[in-house]
XYZ file of N, CA, C and O in Angstrom:
736
model
N -83.409 -8.019 -41.712
C -81.970 -7.898 -41.569
C -81.569 -6.434 -41.730
O -82.248 -5.667 -42.401
N -80.460 -6.100 -41.092
C -79.923 -4.745 -41.190
C -78.598 -4.789 -41.933
O -77.954 -5.831 -42.022
N -78.186 -3.637 -42.450
C -76.999 -3.583 -43.297
C -75.824 -2.900 -42.597
O -76.010 -2.022 -41.757
N -74.616 -3.313 -42.996
C -73.401 -2.696 -42.485
C -72.244 -2.947 -43.432
O -72.384 -3.647 -44.440
N -71.116 -2.369 -43.086
C -69.890 -2.559 -43.868
C -68.740 -2.814 -42.903
O -68.866 -2.592 -41.691
N -67.624 -3.270 -43.464
C -66.382 -3.283 -42.685
C -65.298 -2.639 -43.511
O -65.292 -2.744 -44.735
N -64.416 -1.915 -42.814
C -63.371 -1.135 -43.470
C -62.033 -1.356 -42.779
O -61.971 -1.734 -41.617
N -60.978 -1.071 -43.541
C -59.615 -1.144 -43.021
C -58.861 0.053 -43.581
O -59.461 0.957 -44.165
N -57.553 0.038 -43.463
C -56.761 1.145 -43.996
C -56.807 1.188 -45.525
O -56.410 2.175 -46.121
N -57.309 0.138 -46.149
C -57.428 0.112 -47.606
C -58.601 0.955 -48.101
O -58.690 1.247 -49.286
N -59.524 1.312 -47.192
C -60.688 2.097 -47.572
C -60.548 3.537 -47.101
O -59.769 3.843 -46.208
N -61.366 4.364 -47.676
C -61.385 5.791 -47.364
C -61.946 6.038 -45.959
O -62.589 5.175 -45.365
N -61.730 7.230 -45.487
C -62.341 7.656 -44.219
C -63.637 8.419 -44.490
O -64.272 8.881 -43.556
N -64.024 8.509 -45.747
C -65.230 9.268 -46.091
C -66.316 8.369 -46.684
O -67.090 8.798 -47.532
N -66.381 7.116 -46.231
C -67.410 6.202 -46.713
C -68.791 6.717 -46.291
O -68.933 7.415 -45.290
N -69.788 6.358 -47.049
C -71.159 6.771 -46.738
C -71.747 5.837 -45.689
O -71.564 4.619 -45.747
N -72.464 6.404 -44.733
C -73.166 5.608 -43.731
C -74.670 5.568 -44.001
O -75.419 5.000 -43.208
N -75.101 6.142 -45.114
C -76.525 6.130 -45.464
C -77.040 4.696 -45.546
O -76.464 3.862 -46.256
N -78.095 4.414 -44.819
C -78.708 3.095 -44.838
C -77.980 2.040 -44.048
O -78.380 0.873 -44.040
N -76.899 2.420 -43.362
C -76.132 1.449 -42.584
C -76.509 1.499 -41.111
O -76.771 2.568 -40.564
N -76.493 0.334 -40.483
C -76.734 0.240 -39.044
C -75.457 -0.030 -38.270
O -75.388 0.232 -37.076
N -74.447 -0.598 -38.940
C -73.200 -0.918 -38.243
C -72.011 -0.798 -39.179
O -72.144 -0.935 -40.393
N -70.859 -0.523 -38.564
C -69.588 -0.463 -39.285
C -68.531 -1.150 -38.417
O -68.356 -0.789 -37.250
N -67.853 -2.144 -38.984
C -66.705 -2.765 -38.332
C -65.446 -2.145 -38.920
O -65.353 -1.965 -40.136
N -64.486 -1.860 -38.053
C -63.254 -1.193 -38.450
C -62.069 -2.044 -38.004
O -62.004 -2.464 -36.841
N -61.142 -2.276 -38.923
C -59.931 -3.000 -38.532
C -59.161 -2.125 -37.561
O -58.857 -0.971 -37.846
N -58.840 -2.698 -36.411
C -58.074 -1.976 -35.395
C -56.609 -2.387 -35.432
O -55.728 -1.533 -35.519
N -56.371 -3.703 -35.373
C -55.001 -4.188 -35.203
C -54.770 -5.471 -35.994
O -55.708 -6.116 -36.453
N -53.481 -5.817 -36.065
C -53.056 -7.077 -36.675
C -51.792 -7.511 -35.959
O -50.899 -6.689 -35.715
N -51.726 -8.797 -35.622
C -50.546 -9.303 -34.928
C -50.300 -8.566 -33.615
O -51.217 -8.330 -32.850
N -49.018 -8.170 -33.397
C -48.680 -7.458 -32.158
C -48.031 -6.105 -32.417
O -47.471 -5.501 -31.511
N -48.135 -5.607 -33.692
C -47.460 -4.338 -33.957
C -48.232 -3.387 -34.868
O -47.905 -2.210 -34.918
N -49.238 -3.871 -35.569
C -49.933 -3.025 -36.537
C -51.185 -2.396 -35.926
O -51.989 -3.075 -35.288
N -51.347 -1.092 -36.165
C -52.582 -0.381 -35.837
C -53.038 0.329 -37.103
O -52.232 0.976 -37.790
N -54.297 0.207 -37.425
C -54.873 0.861 -38.601
C -54.695 2.374 -38.471
O -55.268 2.989 -37.577
N -53.920 3.020 -39.356
C -53.676 4.455 -39.229
C -54.923 5.309 -39.506
O -54.960 6.476 -39.138
N -55.943 4.725 -40.120
C -57.181 5.459 -40.409
C -58.278 5.186 -39.381
O -59.389 5.702 -39.503
N -57.976 4.364 -38.368
C -59.010 3.930 -37.430
C -59.736 5.098 -36.770
O -60.968 5.122 -36.736
N -59.031 6.075 -36.251
C -59.675 7.185 -35.536
C -60.661 7.919 -36.437
O -61.801 8.183 -36.043
N -60.256 8.222 -37.662
C -61.145 8.928 -38.592
C -62.317 8.041 -39.021
O -63.443 8.526 -39.163
N -62.060 6.751 -39.212
C -63.137 5.839 -39.602
C -64.150 5.668 -38.473
O -65.359 5.609 -38.727
N -63.665 5.609 -37.230
C -64.565 5.522 -36.080
C -65.436 6.771 -36.006
O -66.655 6.691 -35.808
N -64.820 7.938 -36.159
C -65.581 9.184 -36.105
C -66.666 9.188 -37.170
O -67.815 9.546 -36.901
N -66.326 8.777 -38.374
C -67.297 8.744 -39.471
C -68.470 7.820 -39.121
O -69.630 8.172 -39.322
N -68.176 6.637 -38.608
C -69.228 5.672 -38.256
C -70.099 6.192 -37.115
O -71.329 6.113 -37.178
N -69.466 6.723 -36.068
C -70.239 7.234 -34.928
C -71.073 8.453 -35.345
O -72.228 8.576 -34.944
N -70.483 9.358 -36.135
C -71.232 10.523 -36.615
C -72.435 10.094 -37.451
O -73.451 10.794 -37.486
N -72.331 8.948 -38.119
C -73.437 8.418 -38.914
C -74.456 7.654 -38.101
O -75.424 7.120 -38.659
N -74.238 7.575 -36.774
C -75.193 6.907 -35.898
C -75.123 5.397 -35.919
O -76.047 4.715 -35.472
N -74.034 4.842 -36.423
C -73.894 3.389 -36.551
C -73.362 2.743 -35.277
O -72.583 3.346 -34.537
N -73.750 1.493 -35.050
C -73.098 0.654 -34.056
C -71.697 0.402 -34.601
O -71.526 0.121 -35.792
N -70.689 0.499 -33.742
C -69.305 0.358 -34.179
C -68.713 -0.938 -33.632
O -68.923 -1.299 -32.469
N -67.977 -1.620 -34.482
C -67.248 -2.808 -34.091
C -65.793 -2.672 -34.515
O -65.464 -1.901 -35.420
N -64.936 -3.401 -33.838
C -63.501 -3.403 -34.138
C -63.056 -4.841 -34.332
O -63.526 -5.736 -33.635
N -62.126 -5.036 -35.279
C -61.619 -6.392 -35.449
C -60.100 -6.415 -35.464
O -59.439 -5.430 -35.764
N -59.586 -7.588 -35.093
C -58.156 -7.866 -35.040
C -57.867 -8.981 -36.031
O -58.513 -10.027 -36.003
N -56.877 -8.773 -36.913
C -56.443 -9.807 -37.842
C -55.454 -10.709 -37.111
O -54.361 -10.273 -36.742
N -55.844 -11.950 -36.904
C -55.093 -12.888 -36.071
C -53.967 -13.576 -36.837
O -54.161 -14.074 -37.942
N -52.792 -13.586 -36.220
C -51.641 -14.333 -36.710
C -51.403 -15.510 -35.773
O -51.794 -15.470 -34.607
N -50.718 -16.551 -36.239
C -50.400 -17.657 -35.338
C -49.394 -17.220 -34.276
O -48.546 -16.361 -34.527
N -49.512 -17.795 -33.085
C -48.563 -17.544 -31.999
C -48.865 -16.315 -31.173
O -49.594 -15.422 -31.593
N -48.326 -16.290 -29.974
C -48.446 -15.140 -29.068
C -49.896 -14.681 -28.898
O -50.198 -13.489 -28.971
N -50.774 -15.614 -28.654
C -52.211 -15.331 -28.627
C -52.583 -14.370 -27.502
O -53.307 -13.387 -27.730
N -52.103 -14.598 -26.295
C -52.428 -13.696 -25.181
C -51.899 -12.291 -25.461
O -52.576 -11.295 -25.178
N -50.706 -12.203 -26.028
C -50.126 -10.897 -26.346
C -50.935 -10.196 -27.437
O -51.153 -8.980 -27.375
N -51.400 -10.936 -28.439
C -52.221 -10.324 -29.484
C -53.550 -9.821 -28.913
O -54.002 -8.729 -29.266
N -54.162 -10.599 -28.042
C -55.432 -10.179 -27.436
C -55.238 -8.910 -26.605
O -56.036 -7.973 -26.689
N -54.167 -8.884 -25.821
C -53.881 -7.697 -25.003
C -53.609 -6.484 -25.890
O -54.057 -5.365 -25.590
N -52.882 -6.688 -26.977
C -52.591 -5.602 -27.903
C -53.880 -5.057 -28.517
O -54.092 -3.837 -28.573
N -54.739 -5.953 -28.953
C -56.010 -5.563 -29.550
C -56.849 -4.716 -28.587
O -57.280 -3.618 -28.941
N -57.056 -5.203 -27.383
C -57.911 -4.442 -26.458
C -57.242 -3.156 -25.994
O -57.925 -2.210 -25.608
N -55.919 -3.075 -26.072
C -55.249 -1.827 -25.695
C -55.392 -0.758 -26.775
O -55.269 0.434 -26.483
N -55.664 -1.171 -28.003
C -55.758 -0.223 -29.125
C -57.192 0.056 -29.569
O -57.477 1.139 -30.083
N -58.082 -0.902 -29.419
C -59.481 -0.706 -29.821
C -60.176 0.150 -28.763
O -60.078 -0.135 -27.574
N -60.865 1.195 -29.193
C -61.579 2.025 -28.216
C -62.516 1.182 -27.351
O -63.026 0.158 -27.791
N -62.704 1.616 -26.128
C -63.562 0.881 -25.197
C -64.769 1.741 -24.866
O -64.719 2.621 -24.015
N -65.853 1.494 -25.583
C -67.100 2.214 -25.376
C -68.219 1.189 -25.251
O -68.278 0.233 -26.033
N -69.098 1.383 -24.289
C -70.214 0.462 -24.106
C -70.982 0.316 -25.414
O -71.239 1.299 -26.112
N -71.304 -0.911 -25.753
C -72.053 -1.182 -26.968
C -71.212 -1.419 -28.204
O -71.743 -1.829 -29.237
N -69.901 -1.169 -28.127
C -69.024 -1.491 -29.254
C -68.851 -3.007 -29.317
O -68.834 -3.690 -28.281
N -68.702 -3.522 -30.512
C -68.491 -4.940 -30.733
C -67.016 -5.205 -31.026
O -66.320 -4.328 -31.531
N -66.560 -6.404 -30.721
C -65.181 -6.814 -30.984
C -65.221 -8.110 -31.783
O -66.127 -8.933 -31.602
N -64.240 -8.277 -32.654
C -64.206 -9.493 -33.470
C -62.766 -9.883 -33.771
O -61.868 -9.043 -33.789
N -62.575 -11.169 -34.023
C -61.298 -11.678 -34.495
C -61.488 -12.101 -35.945
O -62.485 -12.733 -36.296
N -60.563 -11.718 -36.799
C -60.548 -12.062 -38.213
C -59.606 -13.255 -38.372
O -58.391 -13.116 -38.241
N -60.174 -14.421 -38.631
C -59.413 -15.674 -38.721
C -59.425 -16.162 -40.160
O -60.444 -16.628 -40.659
N -58.294 -16.007 -40.839
C -58.146 -16.440 -42.223
C -56.660 -16.563 -42.532
O -55.828 -16.426 -41.646
N -56.324 -16.797 -43.787
C -54.921 -16.889 -44.181
C -54.249 -15.535 -44.030
O -54.825 -14.518 -44.384
N -53.021 -15.532 -43.545
C -52.233 -14.306 -43.479
C -51.598 -14.067 -44.852
O -51.679 -14.925 -45.738
N -50.924 -12.940 -44.999
C -50.217 -12.634 -46.235
C -49.086 -13.603 -46.518
O -48.609 -13.704 -47.645
N -48.635 -14.298 -45.483
C -47.571 -15.293 -45.640
C -48.136 -16.704 -45.800
O -47.408 -17.688 -45.702
N -49.435 -16.804 -46.026
C -50.169 -18.058 -46.166
C -49.981 -18.983 -44.957
O -49.777 -20.189 -45.084
N -50.005 -18.357 -43.796
C -50.076 -19.103 -42.545
C -51.422 -18.749 -41.929
O -52.100 -17.825 -42.374
N -51.782 -19.470 -40.893
C -53.034 -19.171 -40.196
C -52.934 -19.662 -38.768
O -52.287 -20.680 -38.490
N -53.563 -18.936 -37.880
C -53.672 -19.409 -36.500
C -54.450 -20.720 -36.519
O -55.321 -20.936 -37.369
N -54.131 -21.578 -35.583
C -54.849 -22.853 -35.488
C -56.248 -22.620 -34.915
O -56.556 -21.542 -34.381
N -57.070 -23.625 -35.001
C -58.404 -23.557 -34.410
C -58.296 -23.289 -32.908
O -59.035 -22.452 -32.363
N -57.383 -23.958 -32.237
C -57.201 -23.743 -30.798
C -56.751 -22.325 -30.484
O -57.193 -21.731 -29.492
N -55.873 -21.769 -31.318
C -55.428 -20.387 -31.107
C -56.586 -19.416 -31.307
O -56.739 -18.461 -30.542
N -57.415 -19.659 -32.302
C -58.603 -18.827 -32.531
C -59.502 -18.854 -31.302
O -59.959 -17.824 -30.810
N -59.759 -20.052 -30.773
C -60.612 -20.180 -29.589
C -60.002 -19.461 -28.381
O -60.707 -18.757 -27.648
N -58.690 -19.631 -28.170
C -58.016 -18.966 -27.041
C -58.075 -17.446 -27.172
O -58.257 -16.743 -26.185
N -57.900 -16.934 -28.387
C -57.960 -15.490 -28.602
C -59.340 -14.956 -28.220
O -59.448 -13.963 -27.490
N -60.388 -15.580 -28.702
C -61.748 -15.128 -28.373
C -61.960 -15.154 -26.865
O -62.458 -14.181 -26.280
N -61.576 -16.240 -26.212
C -61.765 -16.351 -24.757
C -60.954 -15.290 -24.000
O -61.413 -14.724 -23.011
N -59.754 -14.997 -24.473
C -58.916 -13.998 -23.813
C -59.493 -12.593 -23.994
O -59.511 -11.802 -23.049
N -59.976 -12.274 -25.175
C -60.606 -10.961 -25.383
C -61.855 -10.848 -24.524
O -62.096 -9.806 -23.906
N -62.639 -11.909 -24.429
C -63.829 -11.892 -23.569
C -63.438 -11.694 -22.103
O -64.130 -11.013 -21.362
N -62.305 -12.279 -21.698
C -61.836 -12.102 -20.323
C -61.389 -10.658 -20.085
O -61.688 -10.060 -19.057
N -60.685 -10.095 -21.061
C -60.169 -8.731 -20.929
C -61.259 -7.667 -21.075
O -61.135 -6.582 -20.508
N -62.277 -7.951 -21.839
C -63.391 -7.008 -22.078
C -64.720 -7.731 -21.836
O -65.497 -7.977 -22.759
N -65.017 -8.089 -20.582
C -66.204 -8.905 -20.308
C -67.532 -8.217 -20.614
O -68.553 -8.896 -20.746
N -67.539 -6.918 -20.759
C -68.807 -6.231 -21.033
C -69.022 -5.981 -22.529
O -69.892 -5.204 -22.914
N -68.236 -6.646 -23.380
C -68.374 -6.499 -24.832
C -68.662 -7.846 -25.486
O -68.137 -8.870 -25.052
N -69.457 -7.824 -26.522
C -69.671 -9.014 -27.349
C -68.427 -9.222 -28.212
O -67.857 -8.270 -28.733
N -68.020 -10.484 -28.333
C -66.844 -10.835 -29.136
C -67.289 -11.872 -30.172
O -67.836 -12.914 -29.813
N -67.035 -11.559 -31.442
C -67.461 -12.415 -32.541
C -66.268 -13.006 -33.283
O -65.161 -12.474 -33.215
N -66.547 -14.063 -34.014
C -65.572 -14.662 -34.922
C -65.940 -14.271 -36.340
O -67.069 -14.509 -36.785
N -64.993 -13.648 -37.071
C -65.137 -13.434 -38.508
C -64.273 -14.474 -39.198
O -63.070 -14.607 -38.897
N -64.866 -15.197 -40.112
C -64.103 -16.142 -40.917
C -64.846 -16.395 -42.223
O -66.012 -16.022 -42.369
N -64.162 -17.021 -43.145
C -64.796 -17.337 -44.423
C -65.379 -18.748 -44.382
O -65.100 -19.538 -43.481
N -66.196 -19.031 -45.356
C -66.886 -20.320 -45.418
C -65.897 -21.482 -45.424
O -66.107 -22.487 -44.747
N -64.798 -21.378 -46.169
C -63.820 -22.457 -46.232
C -63.224 -22.752 -44.850
O -63.138 -23.911 -44.446
N -62.828 -21.717 -44.127
C -62.275 -21.942 -42.786
C -63.327 -22.556 -41.868
O -63.033 -23.455 -41.088
N -64.547 -22.043 -41.938
C -65.605 -22.544 -41.054
C -65.883 -24.018 -41.316
O -66.047 -24.803 -40.390
N -65.921 -24.400 -42.583
C -66.268 -25.780 -42.922
C -65.085 -26.739 -42.866
O -65.275 -27.925 -42.593
N -63.859 -26.242 -43.105
C -62.728 -27.149 -43.265
C -61.603 -27.016 -42.242
O -60.767 -27.902 -42.144
N -61.544 -25.910 -41.502
C -60.471 -25.731 -40.522
C -61.005 -25.675 -39.095
O -60.289 -25.965 -38.156
N -62.233 -25.232 -38.932
C -62.811 -25.107 -37.594
C -63.300 -26.472 -37.131
O -64.079 -27.122 -37.823
N -62.837 -26.891 -35.964
C -63.254 -28.192 -35.442
C -64.066 -28.065 -34.151
O -64.599 -29.054 -33.669
N -64.188 -26.848 -33.624
C -64.929 -26.665 -32.377
C -66.230 -25.901 -32.562
O -67.080 -25.918 -31.682
N -66.371 -25.212 -33.682
C -67.532 -24.349 -33.935
C -67.690 -23.284 -32.864
O -68.791 -22.809 -32.608
N -66.570 -22.890 -32.239
C -66.629 -21.841 -31.226
C -66.474 -20.492 -31.916
O -65.481 -20.226 -32.579
N -67.497 -19.640 -31.740
C -67.493 -18.326 -32.366
C -67.734 -17.225 -31.343
O -68.140 -16.127 -31.707
N -67.481 -17.513 -30.068
C -67.707 -16.498 -29.044
C -69.184 -16.161 -28.961
O -70.029 -17.047 -28.826
N -69.503 -14.884 -29.111
C -70.888 -14.437 -29.005
C -71.627 -14.448 -30.330
O -72.830 -14.167 -30.365
N -70.932 -14.720 -31.419
C -71.622 -14.744 -32.698
C -70.675 -15.003 -33.852
O -69.504 -14.654 -33.804
N -71.205 -15.619 -34.888
C -70.442 -15.939 -36.087
C -70.697 -14.887 -37.157
O -71.846 -14.607 -37.513
N -69.611 -14.320 -37.658
C -69.643 -13.375 -38.781
C -68.997 -14.118 -39.933
O -67.790 -14.318 -39.955
N -69.807 -14.574 -40.880
C -69.331 -15.459 -41.932
C -69.233 -14.745 -43.274
O -70.135 -14.014 -43.659
N -68.121 -14.952 -43.960
C -67.934 -14.410 -45.306
C -68.238 -15.506 -46.311
O -67.615 -16.566 -46.301
N -69.234 -15.258 -47.143
C -69.606 -16.177 -48.216
C -70.297 -15.320 -49.260
O -71.370 -14.770 -49.010
N -69.683 -15.167 -50.429
C -70.149 -14.207 -51.426
C -71.268 -14.795 -52.274
O -71.078 -15.226 -53.415
N -72.438 -14.794 -51.652
C -73.678 -15.265 -52.266
C -74.785 -14.277 -51.885
O -74.510 -13.224 -51.309
N -76.011 -14.609 -52.129
C -77.144 -13.746 -51.804
C -77.098 -13.332 -50.338
O -76.901 -14.168 -49.450
N -77.288 -12.038 -50.089
C -77.246 -11.501 -48.725
C -78.217 -12.252 -47.815
O -79.385 -12.432 -48.150
N -77.692 -12.689 -46.671
C -78.511 -13.388 -45.691
C -78.698 -14.861 -45.956
O -79.457 -15.528 -45.255
N -77.968 -15.403 -46.940
C -78.105 -16.819 -47.271
C -76.746 -17.502 -47.386
O -76.446 -18.143 -48.404
N -75.892 -17.381 -46.342
C -74.598 -18.061 -46.420
C -74.799 -19.574 -46.491
O -75.759 -20.108 -45.919
N -73.891 -20.229 -47.185
C -74.005 -21.676 -47.393
C -73.359 -22.449 -46.252
O -72.381 -23.171 -46.442
N -73.942 -22.301 -45.061
C -73.505 -23.039 -43.880
C -74.745 -23.487 -43.116
O -75.821 -22.906 -43.284
N -74.582 -24.480 -42.259
C -75.694 -24.967 -41.446
C -75.772 -24.255 -40.099
O -76.807 -24.261 -39.457
N -74.679 -23.644 -39.663
C -74.618 -23.026 -38.334
C -75.408 -21.724 -38.277
O -75.614 -21.052 -39.295
N -75.846 -21.382 -37.070
C -76.445 -20.074 -36.856
C -75.374 -19.017 -37.073
O -74.225 -19.202 -36.680
N -75.736 -17.927 -37.691
C -74.798 -16.836 -37.939
C -75.425 -15.548 -37.439
O -76.639 -15.414 -37.355
N -74.560 -14.574 -37.140
C -75.005 -13.269 -36.663
C -74.872 -12.233 -37.771
O -75.761 -11.408 -37.974
N -73.725 -12.270 -38.473
C -73.462 -11.335 -39.562
C -72.996 -12.130 -40.778
O -72.252 -13.106 -40.645
N -73.452 -11.703 -41.940
C -73.049 -12.348 -43.191
C -72.422 -11.293 -44.105
O -73.087 -10.352 -44.526
N -71.128 -11.472 -44.403
C -70.458 -10.636 -45.402
C -70.737 -11.294 -46.747
O -70.308 -12.417 -46.995
N -71.466 -10.573 -47.624
C -71.930 -11.197 -48.857
C -71.253 -10.676 -50.117
O -71.434 -11.251 -51.192
N -70.444 -9.613 -50.005
C -69.696 -9.132 -51.161
C -68.552 -8.250 -50.683
O -68.573 -7.742 -49.565
N -67.574 -8.073 -51.550
C -66.466 -7.161 -51.247
C -66.419 -6.015 -52.245
O -65.456 -5.265 -52.277
N -67.476 -5.877 -53.054
C -67.490 -4.871 -54.111
C -68.612 -3.864 -53.892
O -69.749 -4.283 -53.781
N -68.361 -2.584 -53.846
C -67.056 -1.926 -53.821
C -66.439 -1.930 -52.421
O -65.259 -1.675 -52.264
N -67.236 -2.171 -51.396
C -66.747 -2.337 -50.022
C -67.196 -3.702 -49.529
O -68.075 -4.329 -50.117
N -66.627 -4.140 -48.395
C -67.127 -5.355 -47.755
C -68.507 -5.032 -47.197
O -68.644 -4.239 -46.267
N -69.533 -5.625 -47.798
C -70.910 -5.373 -47.380
C -71.420 -6.557 -46.578
O -71.136 -7.719 -46.901
N -72.185 -6.233 -45.544
C -72.669 -7.230 -44.602
C -74.140 -7.011 -44.310
O -74.646 -5.895 -44.410
N -74.799 -8.074 -43.873
C -76.121 -7.983 -43.274
C -76.025 -8.666 -41.918
O -75.211 -9.581 -41.722
N -76.832 -8.204 -40.973
C -76.863 -8.820 -39.643
C -78.271 -9.334 -39.377
O -79.259 -8.724 -39.815
N -78.347 -10.434 -38.678
C -79.613 -11.111 -38.423
C -80.342 -10.481 -37.234
O -80.537 -11.120 -36.197
N -80.730 -9.220 -37.401
C -81.496 -8.486 -36.403
C -82.645 -7.789 -37.124
O -82.503 -7.389 -38.279
N -83.757 -7.634 -36.433
C -84.920 -6.964 -37.024
C -84.634 -5.513 -37.355
O -85.068 -4.995 -38.373
N -83.910 -4.845 -36.444
C -83.626 -3.426 -36.644
C -82.401 -3.045 -35.815
O -81.866 -3.852 -35.052
N -81.982 -1.805 -35.976
C -80.784 -1.327 -35.285
C -80.952 -1.339 -33.767
O -79.998 -1.605 -33.034
N -82.156 -1.061 -33.274
C -82.390 -1.097 -31.825
C -82.145 -2.486 -31.259
O -81.568 -2.634 -30.178
N -82.569 -3.519 -31.985
C -82.331 -4.888 -31.526
C -80.827 -5.174 -31.484
O -80.329 -5.793 -30.537
N -80.072 -4.710 -32.490
C -78.617 -4.863 -32.481
C -78.005 -4.130 -31.289
O -77.170 -4.683 -30.577
N -78.428 -2.898 -31.048
C -77.894 -2.134 -29.915
C -78.172 -2.827 -28.584
O -77.303 -2.891 -27.714
N -79.379 -3.365 -28.421
C -79.714 -4.091 -27.196
C -78.822 -5.315 -27.026
O -78.316 -5.596 -25.944
N -78.607 -6.057 -28.108
C -77.764 -7.256 -28.051
C -76.321 -6.899 -27.785
O -75.617 -7.611 -27.054
N -75.861 -5.779 -28.334
C -74.455 -5.374 -28.211
C -74.072 -4.972 -26.798
O -72.889 -4.891 -26.484
N -75.030 -4.716 -25.961
C -74.763 -4.318 -24.580
C -75.279 -5.396 -23.648
O -76.409 -5.301 -23.161
N -74.460 -6.430 -23.420
C -74.943 -7.572 -22.592
C -75.165 -7.190 -21.130
O -74.662 -6.232 -20.640
């Protein structure tokens, strides 16, 4: 397995990339928010030689508009990964399972040369997801031993802790295998 992190505006732009193969960066949320640190965080990740991914925090409603907003703000570079973050919002609402599926399909339609993943936590995966649709791969949050999420489904990335950063492992032998997979 290879290691990576994910960051948002809550994290610094000077995170260490030592030992990392990938970095996911929050790009957008809803239809109006753009991470003000995204450009600097992308530069840091690319300068560190990492595979870069972008994620969108999904809100209920206006799914096509949110997908269009996300792809209009996330940089478009071959080999970059895209993901939807499906969990409770700050208002304790959540997009439905159908909205999550539509968002992934719309992003795949808008960016057909990019892999699109679903990020969600174990509770959502086991109790809210009824289709098990994760696009090109499941990125599961479950704070247990790295690489051992408590789910039966195949997973691509496992977020195993949030201390001090969101730390992840990906189910690839090495960074080259991830890069090959990231460019369909």
